[in-house]
PDB file of C-alpha atoms in Angstrom:
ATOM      1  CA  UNK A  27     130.063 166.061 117.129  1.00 79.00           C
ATOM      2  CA  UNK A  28     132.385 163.952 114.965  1.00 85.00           C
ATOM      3  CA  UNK A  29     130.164 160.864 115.123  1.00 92.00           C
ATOM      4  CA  UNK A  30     128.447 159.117 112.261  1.00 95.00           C
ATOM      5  CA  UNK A  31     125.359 156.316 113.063  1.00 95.00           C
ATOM      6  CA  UNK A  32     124.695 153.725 110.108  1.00 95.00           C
ATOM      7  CA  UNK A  33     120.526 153.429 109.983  1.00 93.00           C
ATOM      8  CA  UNK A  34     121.340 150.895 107.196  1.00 92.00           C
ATOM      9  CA  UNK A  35     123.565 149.647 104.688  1.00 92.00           C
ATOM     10  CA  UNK A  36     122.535 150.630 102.126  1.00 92.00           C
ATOM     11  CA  UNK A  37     124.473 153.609 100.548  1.00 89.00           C
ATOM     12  CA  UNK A  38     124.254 157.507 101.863  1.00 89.00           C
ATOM     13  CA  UNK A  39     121.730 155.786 104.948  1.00 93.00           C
ATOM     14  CA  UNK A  40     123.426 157.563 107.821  1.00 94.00           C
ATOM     15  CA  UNK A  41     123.223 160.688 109.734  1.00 94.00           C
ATOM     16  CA  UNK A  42     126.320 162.650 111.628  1.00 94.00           C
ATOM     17  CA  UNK A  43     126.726 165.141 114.279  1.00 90.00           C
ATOM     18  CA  UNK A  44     124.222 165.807 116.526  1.00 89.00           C
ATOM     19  CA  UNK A  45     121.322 163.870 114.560  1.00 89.00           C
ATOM     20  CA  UNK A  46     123.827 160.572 114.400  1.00 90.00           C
ATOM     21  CA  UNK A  47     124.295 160.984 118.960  1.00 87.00           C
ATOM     22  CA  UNK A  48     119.950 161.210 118.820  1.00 86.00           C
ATOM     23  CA  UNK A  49     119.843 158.017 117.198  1.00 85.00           C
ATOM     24  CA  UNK A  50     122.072 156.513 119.871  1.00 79.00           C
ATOM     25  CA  UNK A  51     119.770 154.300 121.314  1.00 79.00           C
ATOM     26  CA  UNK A  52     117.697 153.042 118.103  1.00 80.00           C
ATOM     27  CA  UNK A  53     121.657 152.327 116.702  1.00 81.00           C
ATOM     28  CA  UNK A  54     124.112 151.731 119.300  1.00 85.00           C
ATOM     29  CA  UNK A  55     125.757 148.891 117.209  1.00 92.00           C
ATOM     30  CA  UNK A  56     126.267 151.315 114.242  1.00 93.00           C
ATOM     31  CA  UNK A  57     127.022 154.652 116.210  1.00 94.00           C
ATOM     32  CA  UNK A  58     130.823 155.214 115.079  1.00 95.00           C
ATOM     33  CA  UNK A  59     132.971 157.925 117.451  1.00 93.00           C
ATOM     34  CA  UNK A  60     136.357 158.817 117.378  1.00 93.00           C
ATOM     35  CA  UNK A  61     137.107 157.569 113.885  1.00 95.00           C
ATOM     36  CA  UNK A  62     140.027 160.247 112.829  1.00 93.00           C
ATOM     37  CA  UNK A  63     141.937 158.329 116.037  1.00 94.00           C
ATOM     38  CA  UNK A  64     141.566 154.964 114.343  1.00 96.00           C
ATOM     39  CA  UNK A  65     141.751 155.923 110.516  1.00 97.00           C
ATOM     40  CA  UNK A  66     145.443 155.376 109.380  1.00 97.00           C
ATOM     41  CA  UNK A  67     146.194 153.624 112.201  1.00 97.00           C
ATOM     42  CA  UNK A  68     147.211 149.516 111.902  1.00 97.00           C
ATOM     43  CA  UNK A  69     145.113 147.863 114.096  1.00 98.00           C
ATOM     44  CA  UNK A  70     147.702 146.380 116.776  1.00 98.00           C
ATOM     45  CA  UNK A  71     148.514 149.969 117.038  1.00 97.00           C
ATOM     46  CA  UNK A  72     145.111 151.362 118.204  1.00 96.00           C
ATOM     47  CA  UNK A  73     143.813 148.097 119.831  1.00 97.00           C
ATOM     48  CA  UNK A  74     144.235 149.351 123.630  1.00 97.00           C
ATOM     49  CA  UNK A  75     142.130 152.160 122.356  1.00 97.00           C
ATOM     50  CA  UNK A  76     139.506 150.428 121.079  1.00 97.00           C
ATOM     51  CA  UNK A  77     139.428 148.691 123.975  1.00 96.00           C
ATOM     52  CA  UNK A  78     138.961 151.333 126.011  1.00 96.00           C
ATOM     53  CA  UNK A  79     136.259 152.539 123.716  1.00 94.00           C
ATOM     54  CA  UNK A  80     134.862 149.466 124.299  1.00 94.00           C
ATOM     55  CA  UNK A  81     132.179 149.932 121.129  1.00 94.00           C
ATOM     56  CA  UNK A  82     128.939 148.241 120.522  1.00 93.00           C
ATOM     57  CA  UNK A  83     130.044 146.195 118.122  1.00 95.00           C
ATOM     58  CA  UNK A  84     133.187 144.030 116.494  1.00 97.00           C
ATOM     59  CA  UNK A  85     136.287 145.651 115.625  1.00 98.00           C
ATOM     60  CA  UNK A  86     139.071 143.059 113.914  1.00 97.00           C
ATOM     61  CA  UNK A  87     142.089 143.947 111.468  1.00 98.00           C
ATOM     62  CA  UNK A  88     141.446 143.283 107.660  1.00 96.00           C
ATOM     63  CA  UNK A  89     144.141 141.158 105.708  1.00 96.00           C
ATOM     64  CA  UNK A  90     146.843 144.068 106.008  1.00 96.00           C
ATOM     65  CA  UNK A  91     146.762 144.872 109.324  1.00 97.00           C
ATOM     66  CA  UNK A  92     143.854 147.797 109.561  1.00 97.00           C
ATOM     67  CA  UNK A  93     140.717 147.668 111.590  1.00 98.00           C
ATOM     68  CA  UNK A  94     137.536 147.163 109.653  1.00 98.00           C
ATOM     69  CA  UNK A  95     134.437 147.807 112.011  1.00 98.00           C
ATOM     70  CA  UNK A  96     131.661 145.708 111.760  1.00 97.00           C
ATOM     71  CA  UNK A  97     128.058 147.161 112.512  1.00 96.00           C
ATOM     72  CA  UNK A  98     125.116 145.549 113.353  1.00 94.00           C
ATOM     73  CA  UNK A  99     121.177 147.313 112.096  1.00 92.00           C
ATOM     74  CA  UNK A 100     118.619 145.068 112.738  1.00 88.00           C
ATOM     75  CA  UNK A 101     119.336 141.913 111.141  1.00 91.00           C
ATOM     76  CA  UNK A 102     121.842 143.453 108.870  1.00 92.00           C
ATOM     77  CA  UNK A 103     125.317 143.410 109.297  1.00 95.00           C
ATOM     78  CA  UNK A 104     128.240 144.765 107.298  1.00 96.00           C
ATOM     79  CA  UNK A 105     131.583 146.390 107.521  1.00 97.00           C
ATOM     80  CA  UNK A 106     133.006 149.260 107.045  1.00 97.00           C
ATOM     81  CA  UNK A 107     136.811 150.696 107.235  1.00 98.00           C
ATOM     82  CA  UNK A 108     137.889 153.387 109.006  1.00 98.00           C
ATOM     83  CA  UNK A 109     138.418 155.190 105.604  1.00 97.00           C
ATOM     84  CA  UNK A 110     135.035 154.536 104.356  1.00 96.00           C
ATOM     85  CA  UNK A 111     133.587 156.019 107.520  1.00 97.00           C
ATOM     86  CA  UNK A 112     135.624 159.399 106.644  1.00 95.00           C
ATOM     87  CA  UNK A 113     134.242 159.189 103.081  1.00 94.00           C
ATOM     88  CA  UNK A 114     130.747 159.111 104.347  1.00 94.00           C
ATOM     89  CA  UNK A 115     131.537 161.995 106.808  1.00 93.00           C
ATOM     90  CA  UNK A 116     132.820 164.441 104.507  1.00 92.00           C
ATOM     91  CA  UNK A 117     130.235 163.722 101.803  1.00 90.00           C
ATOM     92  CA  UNK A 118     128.011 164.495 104.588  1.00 91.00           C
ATOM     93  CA  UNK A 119     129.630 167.806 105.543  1.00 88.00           C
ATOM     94  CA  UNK A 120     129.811 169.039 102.199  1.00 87.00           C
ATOM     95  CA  UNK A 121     126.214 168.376 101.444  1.00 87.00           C
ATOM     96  CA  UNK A 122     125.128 170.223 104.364  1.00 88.00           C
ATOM     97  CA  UNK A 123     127.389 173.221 103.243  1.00 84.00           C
ATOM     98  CA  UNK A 124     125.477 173.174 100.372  1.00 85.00           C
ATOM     99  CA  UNK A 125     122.174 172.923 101.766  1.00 88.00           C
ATOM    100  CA  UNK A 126     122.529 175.515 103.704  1.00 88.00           C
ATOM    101  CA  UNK A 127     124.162 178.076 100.969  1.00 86.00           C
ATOM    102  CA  UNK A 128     122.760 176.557  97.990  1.00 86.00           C
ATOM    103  CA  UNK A 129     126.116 176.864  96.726  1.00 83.00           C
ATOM    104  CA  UNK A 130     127.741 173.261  95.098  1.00 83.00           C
ATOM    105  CA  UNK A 131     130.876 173.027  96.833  1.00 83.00           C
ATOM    106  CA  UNK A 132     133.575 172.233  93.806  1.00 82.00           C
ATOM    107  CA  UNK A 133     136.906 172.413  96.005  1.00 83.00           C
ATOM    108  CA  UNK A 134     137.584 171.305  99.425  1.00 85.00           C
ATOM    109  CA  UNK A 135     140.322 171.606 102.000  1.00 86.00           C
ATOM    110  CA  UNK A 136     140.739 169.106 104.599  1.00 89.00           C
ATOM    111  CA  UNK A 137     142.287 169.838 107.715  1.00 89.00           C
ATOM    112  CA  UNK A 138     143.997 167.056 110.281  1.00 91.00           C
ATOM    113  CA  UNK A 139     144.946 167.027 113.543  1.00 91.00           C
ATOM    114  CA  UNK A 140     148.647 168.739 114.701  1.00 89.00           C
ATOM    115  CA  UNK A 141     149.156 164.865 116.109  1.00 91.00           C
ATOM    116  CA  UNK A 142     148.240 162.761 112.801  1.00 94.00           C
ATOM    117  CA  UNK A 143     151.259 160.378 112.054  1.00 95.00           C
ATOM    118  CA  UNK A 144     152.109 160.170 107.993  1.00 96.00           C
ATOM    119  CA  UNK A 145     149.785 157.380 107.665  1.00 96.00           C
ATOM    120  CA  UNK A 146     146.766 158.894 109.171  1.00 96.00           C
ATOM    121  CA  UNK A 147     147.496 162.505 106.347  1.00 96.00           C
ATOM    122  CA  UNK A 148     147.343 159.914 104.207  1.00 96.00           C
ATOM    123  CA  UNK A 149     144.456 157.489 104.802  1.00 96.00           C
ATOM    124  CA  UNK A 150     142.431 161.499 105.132  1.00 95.00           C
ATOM    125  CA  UNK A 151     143.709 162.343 101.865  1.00 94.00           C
ATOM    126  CA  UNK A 152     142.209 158.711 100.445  1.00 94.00           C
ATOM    127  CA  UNK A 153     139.250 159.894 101.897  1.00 93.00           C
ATOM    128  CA  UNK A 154     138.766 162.998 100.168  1.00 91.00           C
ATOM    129  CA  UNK A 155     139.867 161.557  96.801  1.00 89.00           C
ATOM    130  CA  UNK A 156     137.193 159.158  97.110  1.00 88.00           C
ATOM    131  CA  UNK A 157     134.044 161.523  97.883  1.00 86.00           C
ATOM    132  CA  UNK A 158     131.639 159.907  95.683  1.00 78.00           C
ATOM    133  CA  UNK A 159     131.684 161.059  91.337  1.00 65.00           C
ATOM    134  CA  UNK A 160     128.227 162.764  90.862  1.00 62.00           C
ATOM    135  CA  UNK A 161     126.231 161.716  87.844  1.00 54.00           C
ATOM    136  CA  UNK A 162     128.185 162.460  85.086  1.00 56.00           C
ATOM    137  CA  UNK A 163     131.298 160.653  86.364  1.00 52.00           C
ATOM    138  CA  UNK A 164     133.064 163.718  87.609  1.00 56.00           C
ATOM    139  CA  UNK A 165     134.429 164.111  91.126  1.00 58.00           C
ATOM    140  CA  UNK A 166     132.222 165.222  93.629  1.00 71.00           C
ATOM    141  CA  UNK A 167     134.377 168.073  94.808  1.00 82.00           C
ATOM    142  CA  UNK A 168     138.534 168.668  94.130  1.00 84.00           C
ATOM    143  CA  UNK A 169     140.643 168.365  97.316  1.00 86.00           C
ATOM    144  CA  UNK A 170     142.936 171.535  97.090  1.00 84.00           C
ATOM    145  CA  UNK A 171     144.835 171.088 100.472  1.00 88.00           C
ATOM    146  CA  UNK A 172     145.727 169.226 103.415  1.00 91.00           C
ATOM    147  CA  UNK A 173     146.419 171.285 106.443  1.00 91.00           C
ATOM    148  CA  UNK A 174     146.756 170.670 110.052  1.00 92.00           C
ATOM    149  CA  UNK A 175     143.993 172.371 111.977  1.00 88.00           C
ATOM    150  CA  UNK A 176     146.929 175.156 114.050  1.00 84.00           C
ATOM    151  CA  UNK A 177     147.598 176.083 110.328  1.00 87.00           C
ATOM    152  CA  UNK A 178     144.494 176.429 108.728  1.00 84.00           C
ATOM    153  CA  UNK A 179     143.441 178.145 112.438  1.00 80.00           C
ATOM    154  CA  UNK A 180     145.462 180.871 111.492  1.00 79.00           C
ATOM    155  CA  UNK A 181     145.215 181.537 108.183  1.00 80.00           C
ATOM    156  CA  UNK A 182     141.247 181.504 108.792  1.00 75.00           C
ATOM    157  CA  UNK A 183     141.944 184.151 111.436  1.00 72.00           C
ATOM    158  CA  UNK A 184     144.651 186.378 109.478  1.00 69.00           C
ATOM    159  CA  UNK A 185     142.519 185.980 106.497  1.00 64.00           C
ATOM    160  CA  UNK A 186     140.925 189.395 107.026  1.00 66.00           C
ATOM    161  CA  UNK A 187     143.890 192.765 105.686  1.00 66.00           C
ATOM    162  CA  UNK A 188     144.460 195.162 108.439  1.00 66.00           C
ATOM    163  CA  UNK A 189     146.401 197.867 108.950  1.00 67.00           C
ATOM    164  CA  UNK A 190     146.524 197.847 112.413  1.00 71.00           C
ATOM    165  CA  UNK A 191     149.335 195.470 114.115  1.00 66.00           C
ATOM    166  CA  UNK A 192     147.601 192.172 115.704  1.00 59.00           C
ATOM    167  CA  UNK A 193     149.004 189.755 117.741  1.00 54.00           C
ATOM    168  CA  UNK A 194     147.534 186.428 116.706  1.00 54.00           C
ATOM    169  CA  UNK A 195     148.140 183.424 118.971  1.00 51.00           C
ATOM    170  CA  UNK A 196     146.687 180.031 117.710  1.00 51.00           C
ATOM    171  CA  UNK A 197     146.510 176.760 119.809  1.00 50.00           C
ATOM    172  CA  UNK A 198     145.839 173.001 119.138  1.00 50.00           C
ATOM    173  CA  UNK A 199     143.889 172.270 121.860  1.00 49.00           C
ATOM    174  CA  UNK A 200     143.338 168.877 121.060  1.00 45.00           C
TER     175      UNK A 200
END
């Protein structure tokens, strides 16, 4: 699941996925969902959804118009911008990848949804610039693309040659 729970502020303290939705009820005031629909967005433009969302915890607009949650651990509370959350997420994601190949992950492409509006591409591609530099002061990984997800669905599934004719049919369900 594309949810990411804060366990603290300090930095990298967070879990996502499935892990993040088991700490649900030890975090409910730091469990962020739905963050690609805010990210990019100004606030007064996604304020009837966050409303609806109705989250655990304090969303406002910053001094240029975007929302900026603020979570609540304990007796510690901070803030963090939509932007920020997707920074955390993807670091996340590619630290899993390697974990589980034991490969380091050098280049990345990010996909978006068919829907995203010219400032959401562009608050994702923030994002990915702004994985955080490992040690030596080098990026963490090289974003090669930005693609939205019916794209990159079908050049994942036409990625394989054939000679046999196939009839490939690829929908955004979202």
């Amino acid at each position: 699941p594309s949810c990411i729970v804060y366990k603290s502020a300090a930095p990298g303290d967070y879990e996502c996925g499935s892990a993040a939705k088991q700490l649900l009820e030890q975090s409910p005031t730091s469990l962020i969902t739905y963050n690609k629909r805010i990210k990019g967005q100004l606030y007064s433009d996604c304020k009837a959804f966050i409303d609806l969302m109705r989250y655990p915890f304090q969303i406002d607009a910053d001094r240029d118009g975007y929302p900026v949650y603020h979570l609540v651990v304990g007796n510690q509370t901070f803030d963090k911008t939509p932007v920020e959350v997707d920074i955390d997420f993807m670091t996340w994601m590619i630290r899993q990848a390697e974990r589980k190949t034991g490969i380091p992950c050098e280049n990345i492409v990010v996909t978006y949804p068919a829907y995203f509006n010219d400032r959401q591409k562009e608050a994702t591609i923030v994002a990915a610039s702004h994985i955080p530099r490992d040690q030596t002061g080098q990026s963490y990984v090289r974003l090669l693309n930005l693609l939205p997800e019916p794209i990159a669905a079908a050049i994942a599934t036409n990625s394989q040659p054939s000679l046999e004719t196939r009839h490939i049919v690829v929908y955004d369900f979202g």
